[in-house]
XYZ file of C-alpha atoms in Angstrom:
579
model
C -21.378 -17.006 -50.571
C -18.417 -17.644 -52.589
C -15.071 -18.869 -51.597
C -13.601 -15.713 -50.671
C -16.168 -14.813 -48.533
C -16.008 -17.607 -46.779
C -12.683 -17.676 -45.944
C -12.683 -13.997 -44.703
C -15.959 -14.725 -42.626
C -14.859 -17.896 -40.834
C -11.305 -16.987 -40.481
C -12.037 -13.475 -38.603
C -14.882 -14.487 -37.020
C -12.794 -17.762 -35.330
C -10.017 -14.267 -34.409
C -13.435 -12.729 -32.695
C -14.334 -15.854 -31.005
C -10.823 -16.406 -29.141
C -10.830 -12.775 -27.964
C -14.311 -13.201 -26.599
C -13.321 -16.428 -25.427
C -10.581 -14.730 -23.659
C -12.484 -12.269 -21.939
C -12.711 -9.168 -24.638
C -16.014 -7.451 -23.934
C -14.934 -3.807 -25.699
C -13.932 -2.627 -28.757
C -13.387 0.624 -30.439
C -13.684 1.267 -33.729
C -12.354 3.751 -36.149
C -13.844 3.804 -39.171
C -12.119 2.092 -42.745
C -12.277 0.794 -45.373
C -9.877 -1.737 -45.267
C -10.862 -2.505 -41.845
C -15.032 -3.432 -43.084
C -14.594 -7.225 -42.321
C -13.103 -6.943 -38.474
C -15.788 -4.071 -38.240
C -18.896 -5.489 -39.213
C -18.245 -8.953 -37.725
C -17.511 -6.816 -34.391
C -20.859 -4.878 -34.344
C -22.542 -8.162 -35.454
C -21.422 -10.168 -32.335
C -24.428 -10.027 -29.790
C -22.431 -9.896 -26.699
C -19.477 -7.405 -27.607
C -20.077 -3.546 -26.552
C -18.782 -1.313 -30.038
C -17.982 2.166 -29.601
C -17.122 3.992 -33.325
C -14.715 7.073 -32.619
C -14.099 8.848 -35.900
C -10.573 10.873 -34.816
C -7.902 7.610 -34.377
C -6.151 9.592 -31.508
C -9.459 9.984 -29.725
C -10.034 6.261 -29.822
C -7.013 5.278 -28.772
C -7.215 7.452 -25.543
C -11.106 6.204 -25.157
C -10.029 2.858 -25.214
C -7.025 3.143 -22.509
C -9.943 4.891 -20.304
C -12.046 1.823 -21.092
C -9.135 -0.445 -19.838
C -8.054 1.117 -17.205
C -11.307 1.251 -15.467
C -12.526 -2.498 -16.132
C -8.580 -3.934 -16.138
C -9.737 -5.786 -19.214
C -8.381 -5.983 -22.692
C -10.139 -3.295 -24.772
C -9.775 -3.719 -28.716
C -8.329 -1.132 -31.410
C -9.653 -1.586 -34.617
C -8.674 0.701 -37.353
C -7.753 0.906 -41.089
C -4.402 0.666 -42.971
C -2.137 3.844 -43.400
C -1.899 6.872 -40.989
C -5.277 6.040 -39.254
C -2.931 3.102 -37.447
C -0.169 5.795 -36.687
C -2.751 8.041 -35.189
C -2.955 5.562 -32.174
C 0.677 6.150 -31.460
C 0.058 8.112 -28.219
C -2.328 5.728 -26.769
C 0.224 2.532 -27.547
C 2.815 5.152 -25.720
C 0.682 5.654 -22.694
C -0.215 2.113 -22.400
C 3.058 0.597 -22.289
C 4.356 3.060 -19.598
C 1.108 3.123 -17.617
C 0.372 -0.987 -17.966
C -2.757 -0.769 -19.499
C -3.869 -4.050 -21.569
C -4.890 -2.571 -24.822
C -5.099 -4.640 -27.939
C -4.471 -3.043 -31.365
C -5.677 -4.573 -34.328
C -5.053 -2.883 -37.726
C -6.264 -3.600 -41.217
C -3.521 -3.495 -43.625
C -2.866 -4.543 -48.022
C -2.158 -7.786 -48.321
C 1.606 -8.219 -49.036
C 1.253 -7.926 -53.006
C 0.438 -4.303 -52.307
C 3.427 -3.004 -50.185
C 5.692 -0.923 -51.456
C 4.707 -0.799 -54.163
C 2.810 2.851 -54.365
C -0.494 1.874 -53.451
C -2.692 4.277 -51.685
C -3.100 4.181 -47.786
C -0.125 1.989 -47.445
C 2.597 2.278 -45.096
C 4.572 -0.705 -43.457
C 2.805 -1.322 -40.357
C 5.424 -4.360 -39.601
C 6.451 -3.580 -36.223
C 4.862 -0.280 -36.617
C 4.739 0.848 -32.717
C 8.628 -1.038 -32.421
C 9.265 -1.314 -28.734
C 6.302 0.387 -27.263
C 3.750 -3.003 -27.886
C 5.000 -6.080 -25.589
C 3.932 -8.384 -28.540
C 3.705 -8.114 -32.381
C 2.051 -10.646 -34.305
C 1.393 -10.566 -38.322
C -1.746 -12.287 -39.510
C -1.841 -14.886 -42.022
C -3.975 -14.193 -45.225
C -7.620 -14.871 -44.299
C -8.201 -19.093 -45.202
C -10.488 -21.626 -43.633
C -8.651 -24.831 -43.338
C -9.080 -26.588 -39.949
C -5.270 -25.554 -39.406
C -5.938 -22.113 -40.069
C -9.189 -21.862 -38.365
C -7.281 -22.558 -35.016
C -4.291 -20.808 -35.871
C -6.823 -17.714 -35.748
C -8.279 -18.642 -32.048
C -4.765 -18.877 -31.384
C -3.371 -15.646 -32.356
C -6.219 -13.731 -30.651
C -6.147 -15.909 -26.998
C -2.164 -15.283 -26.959
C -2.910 -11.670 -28.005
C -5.174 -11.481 -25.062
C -2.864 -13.261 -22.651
C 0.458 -11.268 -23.546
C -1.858 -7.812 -22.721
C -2.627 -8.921 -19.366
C 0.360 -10.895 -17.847
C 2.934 -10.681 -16.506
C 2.826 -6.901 -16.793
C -0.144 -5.079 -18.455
C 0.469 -3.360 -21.754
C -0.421 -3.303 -25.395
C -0.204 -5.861 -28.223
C -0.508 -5.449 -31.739
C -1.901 -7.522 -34.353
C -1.650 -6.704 -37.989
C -4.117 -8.194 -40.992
C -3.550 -8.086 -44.349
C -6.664 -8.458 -46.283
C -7.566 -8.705 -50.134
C -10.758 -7.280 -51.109
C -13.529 -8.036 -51.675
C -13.863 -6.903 -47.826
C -17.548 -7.920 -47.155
C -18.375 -11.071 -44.629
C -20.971 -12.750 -44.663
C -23.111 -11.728 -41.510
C -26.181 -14.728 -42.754
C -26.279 -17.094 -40.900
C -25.184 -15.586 -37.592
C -20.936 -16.130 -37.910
C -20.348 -16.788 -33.896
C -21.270 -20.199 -32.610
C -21.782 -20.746 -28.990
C -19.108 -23.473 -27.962
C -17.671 -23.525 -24.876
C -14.482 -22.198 -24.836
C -12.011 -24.735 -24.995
C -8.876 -23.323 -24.004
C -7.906 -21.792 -21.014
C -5.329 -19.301 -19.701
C -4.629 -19.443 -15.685
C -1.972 -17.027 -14.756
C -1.230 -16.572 -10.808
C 0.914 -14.289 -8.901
C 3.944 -13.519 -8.232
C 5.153 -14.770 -4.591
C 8.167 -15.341 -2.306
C 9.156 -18.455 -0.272
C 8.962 -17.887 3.241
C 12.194 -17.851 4.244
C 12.742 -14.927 1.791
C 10.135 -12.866 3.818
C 11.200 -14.174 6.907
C 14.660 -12.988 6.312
C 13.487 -9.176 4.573
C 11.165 -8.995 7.560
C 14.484 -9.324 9.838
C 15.805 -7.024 7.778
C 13.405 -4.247 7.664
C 12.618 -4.673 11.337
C 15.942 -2.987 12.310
C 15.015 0.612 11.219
C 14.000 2.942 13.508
C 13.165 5.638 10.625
C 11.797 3.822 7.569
C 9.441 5.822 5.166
C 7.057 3.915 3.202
C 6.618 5.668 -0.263
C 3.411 4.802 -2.516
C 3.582 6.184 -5.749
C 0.209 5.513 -8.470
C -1.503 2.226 -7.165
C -4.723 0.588 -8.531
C -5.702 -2.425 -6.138
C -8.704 -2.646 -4.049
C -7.157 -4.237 -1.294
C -3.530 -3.185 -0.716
C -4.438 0.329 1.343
C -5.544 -1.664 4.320
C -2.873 -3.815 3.768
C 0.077 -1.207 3.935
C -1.467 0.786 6.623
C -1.551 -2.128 8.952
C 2.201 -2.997 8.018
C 2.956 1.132 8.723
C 1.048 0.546 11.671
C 3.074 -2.182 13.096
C 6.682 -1.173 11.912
C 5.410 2.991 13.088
C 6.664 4.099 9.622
C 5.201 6.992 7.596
C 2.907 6.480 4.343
C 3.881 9.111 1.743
C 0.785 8.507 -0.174
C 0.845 9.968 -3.552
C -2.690 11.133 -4.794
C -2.836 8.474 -7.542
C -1.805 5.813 -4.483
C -5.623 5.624 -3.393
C -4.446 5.972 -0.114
C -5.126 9.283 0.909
C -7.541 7.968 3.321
C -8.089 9.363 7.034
C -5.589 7.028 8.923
C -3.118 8.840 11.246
C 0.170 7.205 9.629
C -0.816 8.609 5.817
C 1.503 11.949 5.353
C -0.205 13.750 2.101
C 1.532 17.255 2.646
C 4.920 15.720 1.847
C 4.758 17.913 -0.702
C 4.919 21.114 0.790
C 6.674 19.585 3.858
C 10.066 18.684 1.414
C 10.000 22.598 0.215
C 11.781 23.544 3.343
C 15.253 23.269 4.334
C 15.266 22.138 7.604
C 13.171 19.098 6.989
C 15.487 18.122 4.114
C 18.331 18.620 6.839
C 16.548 16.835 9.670
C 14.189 14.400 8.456
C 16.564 12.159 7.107
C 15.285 8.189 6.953
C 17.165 5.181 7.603
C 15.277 3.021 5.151
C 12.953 3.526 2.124
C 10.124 0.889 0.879
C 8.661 2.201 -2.220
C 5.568 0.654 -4.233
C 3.932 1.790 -7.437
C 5.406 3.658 -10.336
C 7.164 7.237 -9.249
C 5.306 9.723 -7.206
C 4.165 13.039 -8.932
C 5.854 15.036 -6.260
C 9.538 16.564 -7.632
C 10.365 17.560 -3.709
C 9.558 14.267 -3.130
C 11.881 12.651 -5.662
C 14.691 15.026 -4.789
C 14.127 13.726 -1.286
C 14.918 10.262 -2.103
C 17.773 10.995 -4.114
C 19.277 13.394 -1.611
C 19.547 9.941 0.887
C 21.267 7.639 -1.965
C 22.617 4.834 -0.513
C 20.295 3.647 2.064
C 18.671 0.815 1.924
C 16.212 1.264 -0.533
C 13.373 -1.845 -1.552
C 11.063 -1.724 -4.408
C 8.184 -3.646 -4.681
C 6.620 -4.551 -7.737
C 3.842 -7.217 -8.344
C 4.505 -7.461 -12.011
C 7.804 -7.895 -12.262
C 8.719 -4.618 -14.038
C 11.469 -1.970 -13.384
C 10.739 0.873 -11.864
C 13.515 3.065 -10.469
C 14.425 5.643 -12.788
C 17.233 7.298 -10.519
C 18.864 4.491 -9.716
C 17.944 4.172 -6.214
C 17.023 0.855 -5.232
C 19.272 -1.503 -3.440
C 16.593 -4.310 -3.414
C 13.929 -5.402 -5.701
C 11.169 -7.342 -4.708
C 9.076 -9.535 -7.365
C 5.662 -9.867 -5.471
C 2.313 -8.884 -5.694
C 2.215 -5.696 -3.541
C -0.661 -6.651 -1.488
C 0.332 -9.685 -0.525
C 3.869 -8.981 0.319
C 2.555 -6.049 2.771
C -0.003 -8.582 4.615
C 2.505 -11.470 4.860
C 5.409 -9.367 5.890
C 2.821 -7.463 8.812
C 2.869 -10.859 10.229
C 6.717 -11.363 10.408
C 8.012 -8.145 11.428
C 8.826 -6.930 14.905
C 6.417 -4.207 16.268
C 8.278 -0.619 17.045
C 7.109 0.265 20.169
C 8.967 3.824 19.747
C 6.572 6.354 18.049
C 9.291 9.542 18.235
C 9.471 9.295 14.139
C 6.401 8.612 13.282
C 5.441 11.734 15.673
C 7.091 14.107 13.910
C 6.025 13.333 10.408
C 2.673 13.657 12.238
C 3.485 16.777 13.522
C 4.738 19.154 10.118
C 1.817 17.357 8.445
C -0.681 19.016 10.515
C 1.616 22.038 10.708
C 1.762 22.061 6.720
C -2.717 21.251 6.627
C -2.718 24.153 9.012
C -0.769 26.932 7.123
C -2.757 25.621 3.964
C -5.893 26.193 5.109
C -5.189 29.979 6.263
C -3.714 31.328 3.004
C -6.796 29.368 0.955
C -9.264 31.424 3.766
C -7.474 34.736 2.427
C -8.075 34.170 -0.888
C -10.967 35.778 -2.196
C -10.149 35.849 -5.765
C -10.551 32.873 -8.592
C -7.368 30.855 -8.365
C -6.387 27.629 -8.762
C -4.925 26.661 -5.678
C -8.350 27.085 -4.256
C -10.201 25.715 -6.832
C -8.867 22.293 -5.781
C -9.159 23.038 -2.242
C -12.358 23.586 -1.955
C -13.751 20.884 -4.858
C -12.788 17.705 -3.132
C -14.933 18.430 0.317
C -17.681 19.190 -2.607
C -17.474 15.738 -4.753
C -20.024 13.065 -4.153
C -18.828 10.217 -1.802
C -17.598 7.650 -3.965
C -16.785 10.037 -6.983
C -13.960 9.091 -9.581
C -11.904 12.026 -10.581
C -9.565 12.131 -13.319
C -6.522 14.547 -13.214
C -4.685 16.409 -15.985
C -1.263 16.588 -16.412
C 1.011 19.705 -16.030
C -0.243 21.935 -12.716
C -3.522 19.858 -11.981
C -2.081 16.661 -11.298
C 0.624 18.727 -9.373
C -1.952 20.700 -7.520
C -4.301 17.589 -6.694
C -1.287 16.276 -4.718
C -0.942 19.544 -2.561
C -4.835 20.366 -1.851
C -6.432 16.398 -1.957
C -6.025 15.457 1.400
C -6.581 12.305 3.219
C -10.311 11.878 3.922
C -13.231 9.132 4.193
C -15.135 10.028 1.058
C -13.693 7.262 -0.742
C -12.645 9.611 -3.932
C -10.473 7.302 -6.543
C -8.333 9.820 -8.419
C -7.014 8.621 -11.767
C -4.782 9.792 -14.338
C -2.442 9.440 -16.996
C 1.020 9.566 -16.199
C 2.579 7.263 -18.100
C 4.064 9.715 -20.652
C 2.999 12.443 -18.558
C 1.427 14.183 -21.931
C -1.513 16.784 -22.200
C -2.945 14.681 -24.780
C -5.994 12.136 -24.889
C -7.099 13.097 -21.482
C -10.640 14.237 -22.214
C -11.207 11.020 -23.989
C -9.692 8.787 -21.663
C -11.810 10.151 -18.534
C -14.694 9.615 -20.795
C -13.442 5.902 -21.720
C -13.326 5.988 -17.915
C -16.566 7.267 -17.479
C -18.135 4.235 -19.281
C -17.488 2.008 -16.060
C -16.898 4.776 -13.062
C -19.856 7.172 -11.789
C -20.295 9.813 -11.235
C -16.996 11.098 -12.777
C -15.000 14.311 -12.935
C -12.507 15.262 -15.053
C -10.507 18.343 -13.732
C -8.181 19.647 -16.545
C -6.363 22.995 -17.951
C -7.642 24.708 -20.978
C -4.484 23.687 -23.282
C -5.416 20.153 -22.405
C -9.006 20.355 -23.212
C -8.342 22.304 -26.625
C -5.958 19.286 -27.700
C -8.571 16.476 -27.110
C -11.734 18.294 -27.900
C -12.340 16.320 -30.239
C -12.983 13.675 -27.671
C -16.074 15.095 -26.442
C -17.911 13.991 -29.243
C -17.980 10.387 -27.890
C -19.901 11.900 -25.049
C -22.616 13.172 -27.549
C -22.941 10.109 -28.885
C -23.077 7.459 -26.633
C -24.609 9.993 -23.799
C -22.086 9.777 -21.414
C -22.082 11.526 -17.980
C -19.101 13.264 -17.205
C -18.427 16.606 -15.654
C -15.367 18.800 -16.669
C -13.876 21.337 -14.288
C -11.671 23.507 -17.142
C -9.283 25.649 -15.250
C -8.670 28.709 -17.461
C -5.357 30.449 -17.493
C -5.237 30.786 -20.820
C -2.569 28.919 -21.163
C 0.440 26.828 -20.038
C 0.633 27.594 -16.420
C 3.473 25.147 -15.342
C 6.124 27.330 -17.012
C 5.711 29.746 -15.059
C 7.183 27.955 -12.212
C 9.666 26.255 -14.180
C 13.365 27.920 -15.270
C 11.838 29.107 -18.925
C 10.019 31.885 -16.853
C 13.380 33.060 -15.928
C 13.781 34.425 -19.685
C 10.891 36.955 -20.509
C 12.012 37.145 -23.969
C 9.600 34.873 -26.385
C 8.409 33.358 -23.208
C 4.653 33.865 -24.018
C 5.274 32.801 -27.576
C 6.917 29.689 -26.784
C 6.006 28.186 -23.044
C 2.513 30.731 -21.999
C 1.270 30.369 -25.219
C -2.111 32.139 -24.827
C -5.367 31.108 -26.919
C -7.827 33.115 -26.219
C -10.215 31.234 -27.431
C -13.744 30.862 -25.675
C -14.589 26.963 -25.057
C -18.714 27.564 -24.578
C -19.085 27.226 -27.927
C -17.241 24.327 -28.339
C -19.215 22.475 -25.227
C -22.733 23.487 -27.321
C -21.852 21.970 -30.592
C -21.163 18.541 -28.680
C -24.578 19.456 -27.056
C -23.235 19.669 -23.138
C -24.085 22.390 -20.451
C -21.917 24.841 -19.791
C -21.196 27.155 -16.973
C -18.365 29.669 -16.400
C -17.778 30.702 -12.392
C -17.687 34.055 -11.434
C -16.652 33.672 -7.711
C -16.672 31.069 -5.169
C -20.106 30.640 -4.232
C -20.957 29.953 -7.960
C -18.584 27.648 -7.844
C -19.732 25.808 -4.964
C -23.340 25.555 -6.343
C -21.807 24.453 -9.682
C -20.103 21.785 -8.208
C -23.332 20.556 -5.541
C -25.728 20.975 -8.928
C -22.983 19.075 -11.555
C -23.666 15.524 -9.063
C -27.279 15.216 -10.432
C -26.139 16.675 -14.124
C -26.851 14.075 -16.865
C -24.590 13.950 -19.637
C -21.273 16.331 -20.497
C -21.624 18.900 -18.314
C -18.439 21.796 -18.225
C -17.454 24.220 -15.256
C -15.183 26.749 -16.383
C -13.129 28.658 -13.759
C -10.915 31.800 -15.522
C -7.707 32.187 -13.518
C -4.463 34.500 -13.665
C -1.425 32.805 -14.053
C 0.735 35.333 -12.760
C -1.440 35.897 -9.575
C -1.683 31.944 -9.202
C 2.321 31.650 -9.145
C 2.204 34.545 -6.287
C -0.352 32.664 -4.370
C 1.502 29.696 -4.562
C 4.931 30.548 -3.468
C 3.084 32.760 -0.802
C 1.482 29.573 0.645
C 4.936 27.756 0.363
C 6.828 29.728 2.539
C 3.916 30.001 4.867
C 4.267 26.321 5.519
C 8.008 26.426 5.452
C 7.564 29.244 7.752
C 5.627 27.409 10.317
C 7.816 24.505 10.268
C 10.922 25.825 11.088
C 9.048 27.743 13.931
C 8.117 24.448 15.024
C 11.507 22.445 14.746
C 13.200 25.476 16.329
C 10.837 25.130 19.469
C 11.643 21.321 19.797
C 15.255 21.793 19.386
C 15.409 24.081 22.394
C-alpha cells in the first residue's frame, strides 16, 4: 500500500466510521468513477445496508423514502458533474418535507476546476439554500489532526440532518486519483464510539402553558386543524385535548388521525364547498399543527376568518404559515404541548359546536356514499372509495400528487384499520414518487402506492430498484391518460391547446413496462375485478401493478355531481335547524 492509498483509505474510512457512529445504517449509491473510494469502502463495511440505483434522480427519491420511513439519516453517494445535479429534486423535497438526507458527492480536487476538465462543474454550494449545511472536504491525509477532522465532519453532518429541524446536508470531496482503497486488512475498527450527540426537545415553562391554556379556554368555537403529522403518539394526545376543550379535529389524511373518534371531521373537504357553511360555521379560534393541509376549501376557510386568534404549533421550531395567518407561534414538541395543555385547560361542558360539525360530517359521509352506490362505471372517485375498506389492517399507503392526494382526502375516512398514508408534499411535484414509496417500502409492509399514470411514466425508472433488491410493493395506476387535475382547474376554461399543454395524453400502454422490471400486472375491467385485485395484491410478493383506465371528462362530472349532492344536503339540513 503506498502513501496515497493510505491516506485515501484511512481518511474516508475514519468519514464512514463517524456516520456509523452517528447512527447511519443506509446508503445509496449511484454509480462513479470519481466516487470508487466512498463506494467501495461503503459496500465493504459489514454493518451498513448499500442499495446501487443507476438513474441519480431515482436514488435520490429512494433514499428520501428510506428516511422518511426509519427517521434516520440515509446517505447520497454519487460522482462529480451532472450525476450530483440529478439529485436536485430529492435535496428540494427534503428540505420542504424535513427529511434528514445526507448528500455526499465526489468531486476533482481543486487543481482541476475550471479549468476544462471533463465531468466538472462547481459543486461549491451546489444545492445553495435548499441543504441546511454545506461542508467542503479537505484533501484525503492521515495525520492524527486530519483523521479526526474526518469523524468530525461526518458526526456534525449527521447531527445538522436531524436537529433542530430535519433536512438535508451536503458534503463535498475532492479526490485525486488513484481512487482505489485499500479494502486488506478490514478498514473499520470496532471502537466504541467516543463522541456523543444528545439533542432534547423543545418545551415551554409552565407558566407559559398555564397562561395559553387560560387563553384558549375562553373559546366557545375553536377548530383544531392537523395538517401532515408523523408521530406515533400525538393522535391520542390531540383527541383527548379536543375532547376536553369540545373542539373539532380537521384531520388532514397525511395527519394520521383519521381514526374512528367522534371529534375527527374528515369531510371538511366537501363540507367547505358550500356556501352556507362558509357563512355559518365561522370559528372563534384556530390551533393548527403540521405543515398545510392538502385541502384548498380548507385553506380558503382559514383565510376567509383572518384575524382571529390563530396558534401554530411546531415542535421543530420552523415556520409554517404561508398566508400569513398566525397570531401566535408556539416552539414545542406537538405532542407534548397537547398532553400538558389537556391538563390545564377548562373543560367545555357545552357540546352545541362540536354538534354541528358532527352533524354535516355525517350529512357529507352520507351523500358520499349514495352517488359512489350509483356509479357503475370505472372512475376514480370510486376507486378510492372502495380501496381503503379493502387494504390490509395495518397497510402503509403512499399517495401521489395532483388528484390522488386530493381524492385520498375526500374518500379516506376515519376508521380503525390503522392505515398510515404517506406522501410527498413538500414540493408537491409528480416526480420521484414511485421510488420513494419503494424507499418506503424497504421499512413499511405491506405497502401501496396509489398514483396517476403521468406520475408513474416520470419515475419508471424507479421500478427497477424493485427488481433488484425484490421489493414488495403494490401500485394502483389510475389511468386517465393524462393530467386530470386541469380539468378542474381555470386552464380547462380555454379549450384551445388545452390537451396539448395541461391533458397531455400518452397513450402509451404501461404492461410492458411492469414486465421488463419483471412485476405482475393486471388491468381492471369493472369493480368486482377490482375488488379481487385488491384482496389477491395483500399476499402478492414483489412489484405487483393494478391498472384502473378512467375518463377524465366523466370523472370531473362525477365529481361536481357528488359536490353539490353534499352541498345539497347541507343546506337542507341548516335550513331545518334555522326554522
Amino acid at each position: 500500500m503506498n502513501l496515497h492509498q493510505q491516506a485515501l483509505t484511512e481518511y474516508l474510512a475514519a468519514f464512514i466510521t463517524g456516520l456509523f457512529q452517528t447512527g447511519v445504517r443506509d446508503v445509496v449509491i449511484s454509480p462513479g468513477s470519481r466516487s470508487t473510494p466512498l463506494a467501495l469502502l461503503m459496500v465493504e463495511h459489514q454493518e451498513i445496508n448499500t442499495y446501487i440505483d443507476i438513474d441519480e434522480r431515482s436514488a435520490g427519491f429512494f433514499a428520501l423514502g428510506l428516511a422518511k420511513v426509519s427517521k434516520s439519516p440515509v446517505v447520497l453517494l454519487c460522482t462529480s458533474g451532472t450525476a450530483a445535479a440529478n439529485y436536485f429534486p430529492a435535496v428540494v423535497e427534503a428540505n420542504l418535507s424535513r427529511v434528514p438526507l445526507l448528500v455526499l458527492t465526489a468531486d476533482r480536487p481543486h487543481e482541476l476546476r475550471d479549468v476544462g476538465a471533463p465531468q466538472a462543474i462547481n459543486q461549491l454550494h451546489l444545492y445553495g439554500h435548499h441543504v441546511k449545511w454545506f461542508a467542503e472536504m479537505a484533501l484525503p491525509e492521515n495525520s492524527a489532526e486530519q483523521i479526526t477532522y474526518s469523524k468530525m465532519v461526518a458526526r456534525r453532518a449527521v447531527k445538522e440532518c436531524k436537529s433542530p429541524v430535519p433536512g438535508p446536508v451536503h458534503v463535498n470531496f475532492p479526490l485525486r486519483e488513484p481512487l482505489l482503497p485499500a479494502l486488506e486488512p478490514y478498514p473499520f475498527s470496532e471502537e466504541q464510539p467516543d463522541y456523543e450527540i444528545i439533542a432534547g426537545e423543545l418545551a415551554l415553562p409552565q407558566a407559559a402553558l398555564e397562561r395559553i391554556a387560560r387563553e384558549i379556554s375562553q373559546y366557545q368555537k375553536g377548530l383544531i386543524i392537523c395538517g401532515p403529522m408523523d408521530q406515533p403518539s400525538f393522535s391520542n394526545a390531540a383527541i383527548r385535548l379536543a375532547e376536553k376543550l369540545a373542539f373539532p379535529i380537521l384531520a388532514d389524511p397525511l395527519s394520521q388521525l383519521r381514526l374512528d373518534n367522534s371529534v375527527i371531521i374528515d369531510s371538511y373537504d366537501a363540507i367547505l364547498k358550500t356556501d352556507r357553511v362558509l357563512a355559518e360555521f365561522q370559528p372563534d379560534f384556530i390551533l393548527r399543527f403540521g405543515a398545510m393541509p392538502v385541502s384548498k376549501p380548507l385553506s380558503l376557510f382559514m383565510k376567509k376568518y383572518r384575524g382571529i386568534p390563530h396558534f401554530i404549533v411546531d415542535g421543530q421550531a420552523g415556520w409554517r404559515d404561508p398566508y400569513h395567518l398566525g397570531t401566535k407561534v408556539i416552539q414545542m414538541d406537538e405532542t407534548a404541548f397537547c398532553q400538558q395543555l389537556t391538563n390545564y385547560v377548562k373543560k367545555n361542558e357545552n357540546n352545541e359546536w362540536l354538534s354541528q360539525w358532527q352533524q354535516v360530517d355525517q350529512l357529507a359521509k352520507t351523500a358520499i356514499k349514495a352517488h359512489m352506490s350509483q356509479e357503475a362505471e370505472l372512475e376514480e372517485g370510486k376507486v378510492f372509495y372502495e380501496l381503503f375498506p379493502r387494504l390490509p389492517k395495518d397497510s402503509t399507503i403512499f399517495v401521489g400528487n395532483s388528484m390522488p392526494i386530493r381524492d385520498v382526502d375526500t374518500f379516506f375516512h376515519k376508521n380503525n384499520q390503522g392505515i398510515t398514508v404517506m406522501a410527498n408534499r413538500g414540493a408537491n411535484g409528480i416526480d420521484g414518487v414511485v421510488s420513494t414509496a419503494l424507499g418506503a417500502s424497504v421499512y413499511q409492509q405491506p405497502l401501496f402506492l396509489l398514483i396517476g399514470d403521468l406520475s408513474f411514466f416520470h419515475d419508471m425508472n424507479g421500478l427497477l430498484a424493485a427488481k433488484l433488491y425484490k421489493l414488495n410493493m403494490t401500485i394502483i395506476l389510475v389511468n386517465n391518460d393524462g393530467g386530470g387535475i386541469f380539468s378542474y382547474l381555470p386552464q380547462a376554461e380555454s379549450k384551445q391547446h388545452f390537451e396539448v399543454l395541461f391533458g397531455t395524453p400518452t397513450g402509451l400502454d404501461f404492461q410492458h413496462a411492469v414486465e421488463m422490471y419483471h412485476g405482475q400486472y393486471e388491468k381492471v375491467t369493472d369493480w368486482e375485478h377490482f375488488s379481487k385485485a385488491i384482496k389477491s395484491a395483500a399476499s402478492y410478493k414483489g412489484l405487483n401493478v393494478i391498472e384502473i383506465p378512467t375518463d377524465r371528462a366523466k370523472n370531473l362530472t362525477s365529481h361536481r355531481k357528488m359536490w353539490e349532492q353534499v352541498s345539497r344536503e347541507i343546506t337542507t339540513y341548516l335550513q331545518g335547524v334555522e326554522k
